[in-house]
């Protein structure tokens, strides 16, 4: 998400990514034995593929430290120098710390870098020091600090406050900050984030310049301020409901949540912990030490390395293995097909899937309990009808007891090179939980243009009873979110309409000016949303008018709480907030127009 200041400079152009080739392991055709004089020869029976092994080495881009490892700071600095400004580069890293105490460290995180502890609780791994995100690479502007994460660590910040100045796709999960947390860059420049879950911040959280933020199932000492849209659900110590002034949307609990799977050590054995589902959740899962859930040995995972083929990955899935995607870029000649209930696909270090030839990257069957977490899907140059499909069309099974979760799964169209996809994410399965996603049609980088990285729709929800907690969807050519399922719920939504619309006609939607950022289908009778914001910045044609940010049928059980639309510097305007309700934005003042309750 670029700077909201109209006078800001555009980002430095980063060289186009060199695509990494995939090893296409095609199955050999059956061999026919015998000479031409033989009338017919029966084909040899096809050999069953050799079973793939589970477990294995995590590869060169997973760096594992223990308190006795020499030169930790130097290695952290080396990775940061490489990744600090590599917004569309190919480097991917996971920095893992074994349980213990570390002192004198400052882990600065650049692009595609994840840092995590390997204990069952954040307090098992303590860093007397900082895990820092700042914006020196972009002149103090933090609005492009994407694609990095911190998980499962306790921090004792050197000066009492840790700096985490991030934008989208930068989760802060299962963290214990024994002090304060500053969400703004040095100098308090522009910032546009962000997401915290299952974390405890003993001191104050200071958003300062952060435009919006969502915090879920956590505990905080206090919260300093709000700019446009600060949303809390299940957060002990959250500020009281106050929207629009102060702009706080506060829910006492989160209706349903299930924390992201994570890697941990049991002795010297790597395992993956699967937290259990919670209803009406509040506070952290690890407050009494060991979290509730189950743990799987790494031997039940196919540990994938970049270059492995989609055929092999699907063989592993068919064989009954889960997938652990080590850091790197994976080209897919066919979709990953997840047909088995309770399958886990966990990425490390922003492992990236690129579908080739217009295929869908991931297809999930209508089964219970699939967990997708921690990876990036990057559209390829040939248009994909969809990139991520949760359940087939018409899926209708009840998954309320054991839903599928999509967590820290990010989608990008363009930026690293030309990419196209008609629809990025389609959710057909009932009861799916989308817990923190950023679905982004790139507005800067390589391969960017109104038709160059064409992507009409961001997220389409057809399944009933779907819950989204932390939904970031931006810049699509038409609708960013369309919701056709019944009883859907969204807690926190952040959106920008596409910057690069060439003129009013390009976004005309029948008789309506523009496509809503978030549309609820006409047949929906029950839907609810809390803390939803849409912004416009039509920098190609600032005269463009967007009729509304939100569209929904007018029914008593289709309800919205705390909506806002913002014109960034007067580059385009909204006429209404939702349907025909809400004051227009006007002039060059970047001031939200709000609706507290609808209808």
Coordinates of C-alpha atoms in Angstrom, one line a residue:
X1 CA 0.0 0.0 0.0
X2 CA 1.8 3.2 -1.1
X3 CA 2.1 6.4 0.7
X4 CA -1.2 8.2 1.3
X5 CA 0.4 11.5 0.7
X6 CA -0.2 12.7 -2.9
X7 CA 3.2 14.3 -3.0
X8 CA 5.1 11.2 -2.0
X9 CA 7.7 9.9 -4.3
X10 CA 7.1 6.6 -6.0
X11 CA 9.0 3.5 -4.7
X12 CA 12.3 2.7 -6.2
X13 CA 11.9 0.2 -9.0
X14 CA 13.3 -3.1 -8.3
X15 CA 14.6 -5.4 -11.0
X16 CA 12.2 -7.9 -12.4
X17 CA 12.4 -11.2 -10.6
X18 CA 14.2 -14.0 -12.3
X19 CA 11.8 -16.9 -12.3
X20 CA 13.1 -20.1 -10.9
X21 CA 12.5 -23.1 -13.0
X22 CA 10.6 -26.0 -11.6
X23 CA 11.9 -29.5 -12.2
X24 CA 9.0 -31.0 -14.2
X25 CA 8.9 -34.6 -13.1
X26 CA 6.6 -36.1 -15.7
X27 CA 5.5 -39.7 -15.4
X28 CA 7.1 -41.8 -18.1
X29 CA 4.7 -43.4 -20.7
X30 CA 4.3 -47.2 -20.5
X31 CA 6.9 -49.1 -22.6
X32 CA 5.6 -51.6 -25.1
X33 CA 8.0 -54.6 -25.4
X34 CA 8.5 -56.9 -28.5
X35 CA 9.2 -56.5 -32.2
X36 CA 7.0 -55.1 -35.0
X37 CA 6.1 -58.7 -36.1
X38 CA 4.1 -59.3 -32.9
X39 CA 0.4 -58.7 -33.4
X40 CA -0.1 -57.0 -30.1
X41 CA 1.9 -56.6 -26.9
X42 CA 0.3 -55.9 -23.6
X43 CA 1.7 -52.8 -22.0
X44 CA 3.9 -53.3 -19.0
X45 CA 2.0 -52.5 -15.8
X46 CA 2.6 -49.0 -14.5
X47 CA 4.9 -49.0 -11.6
X48 CA 3.6 -47.4 -8.5
X49 CA 5.8 -44.4 -7.5
X50 CA 8.2 -45.0 -4.8
X51 CA 6.9 -43.8 -1.5
X52 CA 8.2 -40.3 -0.6
X53 CA 9.9 -40.0 2.8
X54 CA 8.6 -37.7 5.6
X55 CA 10.8 -35.4 7.6
X56 CA 14.3 -34.3 6.5
X57 CA 16.5 -31.3 6.5
X58 CA 14.9 -27.8 6.4
X59 CA 17.3 -26.5 3.8
X60 CA 19.8 -23.7 3.5
X61 CA 17.4 -20.8 4.0
X62 CA 16.2 -21.9 7.4
X63 CA 18.8 -20.6 9.8
X64 CA 18.5 -22.3 13.3
X65 CA 20.2 -20.7 16.3
X66 CA 20.8 -21.8 19.9
X67 CA 22.2 -19.6 22.7
X68 CA 25.7 -21.0 22.1
X69 CA 25.7 -20.4 18.3
X70 CA 28.6 -18.0 17.5
X71 CA 28.1 -14.9 15.4
X72 CA 24.3 -14.7 15.5
X73 CA 24.2 -10.9 15.2
X74 CA 26.5 -11.0 12.2
X75 CA 24.3 -13.6 10.4
X76 CA 21.2 -11.6 11.2
X77 CA 22.8 -8.5 9.8
X78 CA 23.9 -10.4 6.6
X79 CA 20.3 -11.5 5.9
X80 CA 18.9 -8.1 6.6
X81 CA 21.4 -6.4 4.2
X82 CA 20.2 -8.8 1.5
X83 CA 16.5 -8.4 2.2
X84 CA 16.1 -4.8 3.4
X85 CA 15.0 -3.3 0.1
X86 CA 14.4 -6.5 -1.9
X87 CA 10.7 -5.9 -2.2
X88 CA 10.3 -8.1 -5.3
X89 CA 13.4 -10.2 -5.0
X90 CA 13.7 -14.0 -4.8
X91 CA 15.4 -14.4 -1.4
X92 CA 13.3 -16.1 1.3
X93 CA 14.5 -16.8 4.9
X94 CA 13.3 -18.2 8.1
X95 CA 15.3 -17.4 11.3
X96 CA 14.5 -20.0 14.0
X97 CA 15.7 -19.7 17.6
X98 CA 15.8 -22.8 19.9
X99 CA 14.4 -22.4 23.4
X100 CA 16.8 -20.5 25.7
X101 CA 17.9 -17.0 26.5
X102 CA 19.7 -14.7 24.0
X103 CA 21.2 -11.4 24.8
X104 CA 22.4 -8.3 22.9
X105 CA 20.6 -9.0 19.7
X106 CA 18.8 -6.7 17.3
X107 CA 17.1 -8.8 14.6
X108 CA 16.2 -6.3 11.8
X109 CA 13.7 -7.9 9.4
X110 CA 13.6 -7.2 5.7
X111 CA 11.3 -8.6 3.0
X112 CA 10.4 -12.3 3.0
X113 CA 12.0 -12.9 6.4
X114 CA 10.3 -14.7 9.3
X115 CA 11.7 -14.9 12.8
X116 CA 10.3 -17.5 15.3
X117 CA 11.0 -19.3 18.5
X118 CA 10.9 -23.0 18.6
X119 CA 9.3 -23.5 22.0
X120 CA 5.7 -24.4 22.8
X121 CA 5.3 -21.0 24.5
X122 CA 6.8 -17.6 23.6
X123 CA 8.4 -17.5 27.0
X124 CA 10.5 -20.6 26.2
X125 CA 12.6 -18.4 23.9
X126 CA 13.6 -15.0 25.3
X127 CA 15.6 -12.4 23.4
X128 CA 17.1 -9.6 25.6
X129 CA 17.0 -7.3 22.6
X130 CA 14.8 -6.3 19.7
X131 CA 13.1 -7.6 16.6
X132 CA 13.0 -4.5 14.6
X133 CA 11.1 -3.3 11.5
X134 CA 11.9 0.3 10.4
X135 CA 11.7 2.2 7.1
X136 CA 15.2 3.6 6.5
X137 CA 15.2 1.9 3.1
X138 CA 12.2 4.0 2.0
X139 CA 13.1 7.3 3.5
X140 CA 11.1 6.8 6.6
X141 CA 7.9 5.7 4.9
X142 CA 6.6 2.3 6.3
X143 CA 3.7 1.8 3.9
X144 CA 5.6 -0.8 1.8
X145 CA 7.0 -2.8 4.7
X146 CA 5.2 -6.0 3.5
X147 CA 5.9 -9.7 3.8
X148 CA 7.7 -10.3 7.0
X149 CA 6.7 -11.9 10.3
X150 CA 7.5 -12.5 14.0
X151 CA 6.2 -15.4 16.0
X152 CA 6.6 -17.3 19.3
X153 CA 9.2 -15.2 21.0
X154 CA 9.6 -13.2 24.2
X155 CA 11.3 -9.9 23.8
X156 CA 12.9 -7.6 26.4
X157 CA 13.5 -4.5 24.4
X158 CA 16.8 -2.7 25.0
X159 CA 15.1 0.7 25.5
X160 CA 11.9 -0.6 26.8
X161 CA 9.9 -0.4 23.5
X162 CA 10.2 -2.6 20.4
X163 CA 9.7 -1.1 17.0
X164 CA 7.4 -2.9 14.5
X165 CA 6.7 -0.5 11.7
X166 CA 5.0 -2.7 9.2
X167 CA 2.3 -2.6 6.5
X168 CA 0.3 -5.4 5.1
X169 CA 1.2 -9.1 5.2
X170 CA 3.4 -8.7 8.3
X171 CA 1.8 -10.7 11.2
X172 CA 3.0 -10.4 14.8
X173 CA 1.8 -13.7 16.4
X174 CA 2.3 -15.5 19.7
X175 CA 4.7 -12.8 20.8
X176 CA 5.4 -11.6 24.4
X177 CA 6.8 -8.1 24.6
X178 CA 8.0 -7.4 28.1
X179 CA 7.7 -3.7 27.5
X180 CA 6.0 -1.5 24.9
X181 CA 5.5 -1.8 21.1
X182 CA 5.9 1.1 18.7
X183 CA 4.1 0.5 15.3
X184 CA 5.5 3.6 13.6
X185 CA 8.8 4.2 11.8
X186 CA 11.6 6.4 13.1
X187 CA 10.4 10.0 12.5
X188 CA 6.8 8.9 12.6
X189 CA 6.4 8.8 8.8
X190 CA 3.5 7.2 6.9
X191 CA 2.4 3.7 8.1
X192 CA -0.3 1.4 6.9
X193 CA -0.7 -1.9 8.7
X194 CA -1.3 -4.3 10.3
X195 CA -2.1 -7.4 12.5
X196 CA -1.4 -8.8 16.0
X197 CA -2.8 -12.1 17.3
X198 CA -2.3 -14.3 20.4
X199 CA 0.2 -11.9 21.8
X200 CA 0.9 -10.2 25.1
X201 CA 2.4 -6.7 25.2
X202 CA 3.0 -5.8 28.8
X203 CA 3.3 -2.1 28.2
X204 CA 1.7 0.3 25.8
X205 CA 1.1 -0.2 22.1
X206 CA 1.7 3.1 20.2
X207 CA 0.3 3.1 16.6
X208 CA 1.1 6.7 16.1
X209 CA 0.8 7.2 12.3
X210 CA -0.7 3.7 11.6
X211 CA -3.8 4.3 9.5
X212 CA -5.5 1.1 10.6
X213 CA -4.8 -2.0 12.7
X214 CA -6.4 -5.2 13.8
X215 CA -5.6 -7.0 17.1
X216 CA -7.1 -10.4 18.0
X217 CA -7.2 -12.6 21.1
X218 CA -4.4 -10.8 22.9
X219 CA -3.5 -8.9 26.0
X220 CA -2.1 -5.4 26.1
X221 CA -1.1 -2.9 28.8
X222 CA -2.7 0.0 27.0
X223 CA -3.3 1.5 23.5
X224 CA -2.1 5.0 22.7
X225 CA -4.1 6.4 19.8
X226 CA -6.0 5.7 16.6
X227 CA -6.0 7.3 13.2
X228 CA -8.8 5.9 11.0
X229 CA -9.7 2.3 11.9
X230 CA -8.5 0.4 15.0
X231 CA -10.3 -2.9 15.6
X232 CA -10.0 -5.3 18.6
X233 CA -11.7 -8.6 19.2
X234 CA -11.0 -10.7 22.3
X235 CA -8.3 -8.4 23.5
X236 CA -7.7 -7.9 27.3
X237 CA -6.8 -4.2 27.9
X238 CA -8.3 -3.0 24.6
X239 CA -9.7 0.5 24.6
X240 CA -13.4 1.0 24.9
X241 CA -15.7 1.2 21.9
X242 CA -15.5 4.7 20.5
X243 CA -15.9 4.8 16.7
X244 CA -15.7 7.2 15.0
X245 CA -13.9 9.4 17.6
X246 CA -11.7 7.8 18.8
X247 CA -11.9 5.3 15.9
X248 CA -12.0 2.1 18.0
X249 CA -14.2 -0.9 17.2
X250 CA -14.0 -3.2 20.2
X251 CA -15.6 -6.7 20.5
X252 CA -15.2 -8.5 23.9
X253 CA -14.5 -11.8 22.2
X254 CA -13.7 -13.4 18.8
X255 CA -16.6 -15.7 17.8
X256 CA -14.4 -18.5 16.5
X257 CA -10.6 -18.7 16.3
X258 CA -7.9 -21.4 15.8
X259 CA -4.4 -20.2 16.0
X260 CA -1.9 -20.8 13.2
X261 CA 0.2 -24.1 13.2
X262 CA 3.8 -23.6 14.2
X263 CA 7.1 -25.5 14.2
X264 CA 8.6 -26.4 17.6
X265 CA 11.2 -28.6 19.1
X266 CA 10.6 -31.5 21.5
X267 CA 14.1 -32.4 22.6
X268 CA 15.9 -32.6 19.3
X269 CA 12.9 -33.5 17.2
X270 CA 11.0 -31.0 15.1
X271 CA 7.3 -31.1 15.3
X272 CA 4.3 -29.0 14.1
X273 CA 1.8 -27.9 16.8
X274 CA -1.8 -27.6 15.8
X275 CA -3.7 -25.3 18.2
X276 CA -7.3 -26.3 19.0
X277 CA -10.4 -24.3 18.0
X278 CA -11.8 -21.7 20.5
X279 CA -15.2 -20.2 20.6
X280 CA -15.9 -16.7 22.1
X281 CA -12.1 -16.4 22.5
X282 CA -10.4 -13.8 24.6
X283 CA -6.7 -13.4 25.6
X284 CA -3.7 -15.6 24.6
X285 CA -3.7 -19.3 24.2
X286 CA -0.5 -19.8 26.0
X287 CA -1.2 -17.9 29.2
X288 CA -0.9 -21.0 31.4
X289 CA 2.2 -22.4 29.6
X290 CA 1.5 -25.2 27.1
X291 CA -1.2 -24.3 24.6
X292 CA -4.1 -26.7 24.0
X293 CA -3.9 -28.7 20.8
X294 CA -2.0 -31.6 19.2
X295 CA 1.5 -32.0 17.9
X296 CA 2.6 -33.9 14.8
X297 CA 6.1 -35.2 14.2
X298 CA 7.9 -33.8 11.2
X299 CA 8.1 -37.4 9.8
X300 CA 4.4 -36.9 8.9
X301 CA 5.3 -34.0 6.6
X302 CA 6.9 -33.9 3.2
X303 CA 9.6 -31.3 3.6
X304 CA 9.6 -29.6 0.2
X305 CA 12.5 -27.7 -1.3
X306 CA 12.3 -25.2 -4.2
X307 CA 12.4 -26.9 -7.5
X308 CA 10.3 -29.8 -6.6
X309 CA 7.5 -30.4 -9.0
X310 CA 3.7 -30.1 -8.4
X311 CA 3.5 -33.8 -9.4
X312 CA 5.7 -34.7 -6.5
X313 CA 3.9 -32.4 -4.0
X314 CA 0.6 -34.0 -5.0
X315 CA 2.1 -37.5 -4.7
X316 CA 3.1 -36.6 -1.1
X317 CA -0.5 -35.4 -0.4
X318 CA -2.0 -38.5 -1.9
X319 CA 0.3 -40.6 0.2
X320 CA -1.1 -39.0 3.3
X321 CA 1.7 -36.6 4.1
X322 CA 1.3 -33.0 5.1
X323 CA 3.4 -30.4 3.4
X324 CA 6.1 -28.2 4.9
X325 CA 7.3 -25.7 2.3
X326 CA 10.8 -24.5 3.1
X327 CA 11.7 -20.9 2.0
X328 CA 11.9 -20.4 -1.8
X329 CA 9.9 -20.2 -5.0
X330 CA 7.9 -23.1 -6.3
X331 CA 6.5 -23.3 -9.8
X332 CA 3.4 -25.3 -10.2
X333 CA 2.4 -27.0 -13.5
X334 CA -0.8 -28.3 -11.9
X335 CA -2.8 -27.3 -8.8
X336 CA -1.9 -28.7 -5.4
X337 CA -4.9 -30.9 -4.6
X338 CA -5.7 -31.2 -1.0
X339 CA -8.3 -34.0 -0.7
X340 CA -7.7 -35.4 2.7
X341 CA -9.3 -34.0 5.9
X342 CA -7.0 -32.4 8.4
X343 CA -4.2 -31.8 5.9
X344 CA -1.7 -29.1 6.9
X345 CA 0.2 -27.0 4.4
X346 CA 2.7 -24.8 6.3
X347 CA 5.1 -22.4 4.6
X348 CA 8.3 -21.1 6.2
X349 CA 9.9 -17.8 5.2
X350 CA 7.2 -16.8 2.8
X351 CA 7.5 -19.8 0.5
X352 CA 6.0 -18.7 -2.8
X353 CA 3.8 -20.7 -5.2
X354 CA 3.6 -19.5 -8.8
X355 CA 1.1 -21.3 -11.0
X356 CA 2.3 -21.8 -14.5
X357 CA 0.2 -21.9 -17.7
X358 CA -2.9 -20.4 -16.0
X359 CA -3.6 -23.2 -13.5
X360 CA -5.0 -22.7 -10.1
X361 CA -2.3 -22.9 -7.4
X362 CA -4.2 -24.7 -4.6
X363 CA -7.6 -26.6 -4.6
X364 CA -9.0 -27.9 -1.4
X365 CA -11.8 -30.5 -1.4
X366 CA -14.9 -30.2 0.7
X367 CA -13.3 -31.8 3.8
X368 CA -12.9 -31.1 7.4
X369 CA -10.0 -29.3 9.1
X370 CA -7.6 -28.3 6.4
X371 CA -5.0 -25.8 7.6
X372 CA -3.3 -23.5 5.1
X373 CA -0.7 -21.2 6.6
X374 CA 2.3 -19.0 5.9
X375 CA 2.8 -18.9 2.2
X376 CA 2.5 -16.5 -0.7
X377 CA 0.7 -17.2 -4.0
X378 CA 2.1 -15.1 -6.9
X379 CA 0.1 -15.0 -10.1
X380 CA 1.8 -16.1 -13.3
X381 CA 1.8 -14.3 -16.6
X382 CA -0.9 -16.5 -18.1
X383 CA -4.3 -15.7 -16.6
X384 CA -5.5 -18.1 -13.9
X385 CA -9.3 -18.3 -13.5
X386 CA -8.7 -18.6 -9.7
X387 CA -5.5 -18.8 -7.6
X388 CA -6.8 -20.4 -4.4
X389 CA -10.0 -22.4 -4.2
X390 CA -11.4 -23.6 -0.8
X391 CA -13.9 -26.3 -1.6
X392 CA -15.4 -27.1 -5.0
X393 CA -18.3 -25.1 -6.4
X394 CA -21.5 -26.2 -4.7
X395 CA -19.7 -27.4 -1.5
X396 CA -22.3 -27.8 1.3
X397 CA -20.9 -30.0 4.0
X398 CA -21.1 -28.9 7.6
X399 CA -17.6 -28.1 9.0
X400 CA -18.6 -26.3 12.1
X401 CA -16.8 -28.7 14.4
X402 CA -13.6 -28.7 12.5
X403 CA -13.3 -25.8 10.0
X404 CA -10.7 -25.1 7.4
X405 CA -8.4 -22.2 8.3
X406 CA -6.5 -19.9 5.9
X407 CA -3.9 -18.0 7.9
X408 CA -1.1 -15.7 6.7
X409 CA -1.8 -16.9 3.2
X410 CA -1.1 -13.9 0.9
X411 CA -1.9 -13.5 -2.8
X412 CA -0.2 -11.1 -5.2
X413 CA -1.0 -10.2 -8.8
X414 CA 1.9 -8.3 -10.5
X415 CA 4.7 -6.4 -8.9
X416 CA 7.3 -9.1 -9.3
X417 CA 6.5 -9.3 -13.0
X418 CA 3.3 -9.5 -15.1
X419 CA 0.6 -11.6 -13.5
X420 CA -3.1 -12.1 -14.2
X421 CA -6.0 -13.9 -12.4
X422 CA -9.7 -13.4 -12.8
X423 CA -10.4 -14.2 -9.2
X424 CA -7.8 -14.5 -6.5
X425 CA -9.5 -16.5 -3.7
X426 CA -12.8 -18.4 -3.9
X427 CA -14.2 -19.8 -0.6
X428 CA -16.9 -22.4 -1.3
X429 CA -16.6 -24.6 1.9
X430 CA -18.9 -23.7 4.8
X431 CA -17.5 -22.5 8.1
X432 CA -14.1 -21.6 6.6
X433 CA -12.0 -19.1 8.8
X434 CA -9.9 -16.6 6.9
X435 CA -7.6 -15.4 9.5
X436 CA -5.3 -12.6 8.2
X437 CA -4.8 -12.4 4.5
X438 CA -3.6 -9.7 2.1
X439 CA -4.9 -10.2 -1.4
X440 CA -3.2 -7.5 -3.5
X441 CA -3.3 -6.5 -7.1
X442 CA 0.0 -4.6 -7.3
X443 CA 0.0 -0.9 -7.7
X444 CA 3.8 -0.6 -8.1
X445 CA 6.7 -2.7 -9.1
X446 CA 7.2 -4.6 -12.4
X447 CA 4.4 -5.8 -14.6
X448 CA 1.8 -3.2 -13.4
X449 CA -0.9 -1.6 -15.5
X450 CA -4.7 -1.5 -15.8
X451 CA -4.6 -4.4 -18.2
X452 CA -1.1 -5.7 -17.6
X453 CA -1.9 -7.2 -14.2
X454 CA -5.6 -7.5 -14.8
X455 CA -7.5 -9.0 -11.9
X456 CA -11.2 -8.4 -11.7
X457 CA -12.1 -9.9 -8.3
X458 CA -10.1 -10.3 -5.1
X459 CA -12.1 -12.6 -2.7
X460 CA -15.4 -14.3 -3.5
X461 CA -17.2 -16.1 -0.7
X462 CA -19.9 -18.6 -1.8
X463 CA -19.9 -20.8 1.3
X464 CA -22.2 -20.2 4.2
X465 CA -21.1 -19.4 7.8
X466 CA -17.6 -18.1 6.7
X467 CA -15.7 -15.9 9.2
X468 CA -13.0 -13.4 8.2
X469 CA -10.8 -12.0 10.9
X470 CA -8.3 -9.5 9.4
X471 CA -9.3 -9.1 5.7
X472 CA -7.0 -6.9 3.6
X473 CA -7.9 -6.8 -0.1
X474 CA -6.7 -4.1 -2.5
X475 CA -6.7 -2.6 -6.0
X476 CA -8.8 -5.0 -8.0
X477 CA -10.2 -3.9 -11.4
X478 CA -13.8 -4.6 -10.3
X479 CA -15.1 -5.9 -6.9
X480 CA -12.5 -6.4 -4.2
X481 CA -14.8 -8.6 -2.1
X482 CA -18.0 -10.3 -3.1
X483 CA -19.9 -12.3 -0.4
X484 CA -22.7 -14.6 -1.5
X485 CA -22.8 -17.0 1.4
X486 CA -25.3 -16.8 4.2
X487 CA -24.4 -15.8 7.8
X488 CA -21.0 -14.5 6.8
X489 CA -19.0 -12.3 9.3
X490 CA -16.0 -10.0 8.8
X491 CA -14.1 -8.5 11.7
X492 CA -11.8 -5.8 10.2
X493 CA -11.5 -5.0 6.5
X494 CA -9.0 -2.8 4.8
X495 CA -9.2 -1.8 1.2
X496 CA -7.9 0.6 -1.4
X497 CA -9.6 0.8 -4.8
X498 CA -7.4 0.4 -7.8
X499 CA -5.2 3.5 -8.3
X500 CA -4.7 3.1 -12.0
X501 CA -8.2 3.3 -13.4
X502 CA -7.7 5.4 -16.6
X503 CA -11.0 7.2 -16.5
X504 CA -14.6 7.1 -15.1
X505 CA -15.8 4.8 -17.9
X506 CA -13.2 2.1 -17.0
X507 CA -14.9 1.5 -13.7
X508 CA -18.5 2.2 -14.7
X509 CA -20.7 -0.6 -13.2
X510 CA -23.9 -0.3 -15.2
X511 CA -25.6 2.8 -13.8
X512 CA -23.4 2.8 -10.7
X513 CA -20.2 4.8 -10.5
X514 CA -17.5 2.2 -9.6
X515 CA -17.5 -1.2 -8.1
X516 CA -17.9 -1.5 -4.3
X517 CA -14.9 -2.6 -2.3
X518 CA -17.1 -5.0 -0.4
X519 CA -20.4 -6.2 -1.9
X520 CA -22.9 -8.5 -0.2
X521 CA -25.0 -10.4 -2.7
X522 CA -28.6 -9.5 -3.3
X523 CA -29.9 -12.9 -2.2
X524 CA -28.1 -12.8 1.2
X525 CA -30.4 -12.5 4.2
X526 CA -27.9 -12.6 7.0
X527 CA -24.4 -11.0 7.2
X528 CA -22.5 -8.9 9.7
X529 CA -19.3 -6.8 9.6
X530 CA -17.4 -4.7 12.1
X531 CA -14.7 -2.1 11.4
X532 CA -14.6 -1.9 7.6
X533 CA -12.7 0.7 5.6
X534 CA -12.2 1.6 2.0
X535 CA -9.9 4.3 0.5
X536 CA -9.5 5.7 -3.0
X537 CA -6.5 7.3 -4.6
X538 CA -7.3 7.6 -8.3
X539 CA -3.9 9.1 -9.3
X540 CA -4.3 8.6 -13.1
X541 CA -7.6 10.5 -13.2
X542 CA -8.3 12.3 -9.9
X543 CA -11.8 13.4 -11.2
X544 CA -13.1 9.8 -10.8
X545 CA -16.1 9.4 -8.5
X546 CA -16.8 6.2 -6.7
X547 CA -20.5 6.0 -5.6
X548 CA -19.9 4.0 -2.5
X549 CA -17.4 1.8 -0.7
X550 CA -19.9 -0.8 0.4
X551 CA -23.0 -2.4 -1.2
X552 CA -25.5 -4.7 0.5
X553 CA -29.2 -5.6 0.4
X554 CA -31.3 -3.7 2.9
X555 CA -32.5 -6.3 5.3
X556 CA -32.6 -6.3 9.1
X557 CA -30.1 -9.2 9.5
X558 CA -27.6 -7.7 7.0
X559 CA -25.8 -5.4 9.5
X560 CA -22.7 -3.3 9.5
X561 CA -20.9 -1.5 12.4
X562 CA -18.3 1.2 12.0
X563 CA -17.8 1.8 8.3
X564 CA -15.5 4.4 6.7
X565 CA -14.4 5.7 3.3
X566 CA -11.5 8.0 2.7
X567 CA -10.3 10.0 -0.3
X568 CA -6.5 10.2 0.0
X569 CA -5.6 13.8 -0.8
X570 CA -8.7 14.3 -2.9
X571 CA -7.5 11.9 -5.6
X572 CA -11.0 10.7 -6.5
X573 CA -14.1 10.9 -4.2
X574 CA -16.8 8.7 -2.7
X575 CA -20.4 9.9 -3.0
X576 CA -21.6 7.7 -0.2
X577 CA -20.3 5.2 2.4
X578 CA -22.7 2.2 1.9
X579 CA -25.4 2.0 -0.7
X580 CA -26.9 5.6 -0.8
X581 CA -26.1 6.3 2.9
X582 CA -23.3 8.3 4.4
X583 CA -21.8 11.7 3.6
X584 CA -19.5 12.1 0.6
X585 CA -15.8 12.7 0.9
X586 CA -14.9 16.1 -0.4
X587 CA -12.0 18.3 -1.3
X588 CA -8.4 17.4 -0.6
X589 CA -8.8 16.8 3.1
X590 CA -8.0 13.2 3.9
X591 CA -10.8 12.9 6.4
X592 CA -13.0 9.8 6.7
X593 CA -16.7 9.8 6.1
X594 CA -18.3 7.3 8.5
X595 CA -21.4 5.3 9.2
X596 CA -21.6 3.9 12.7
X597 CA -24.5 1.5 12.1
X598 CA -26.3 0.2 9.0
X599 CA -29.2 -0.2 8.4

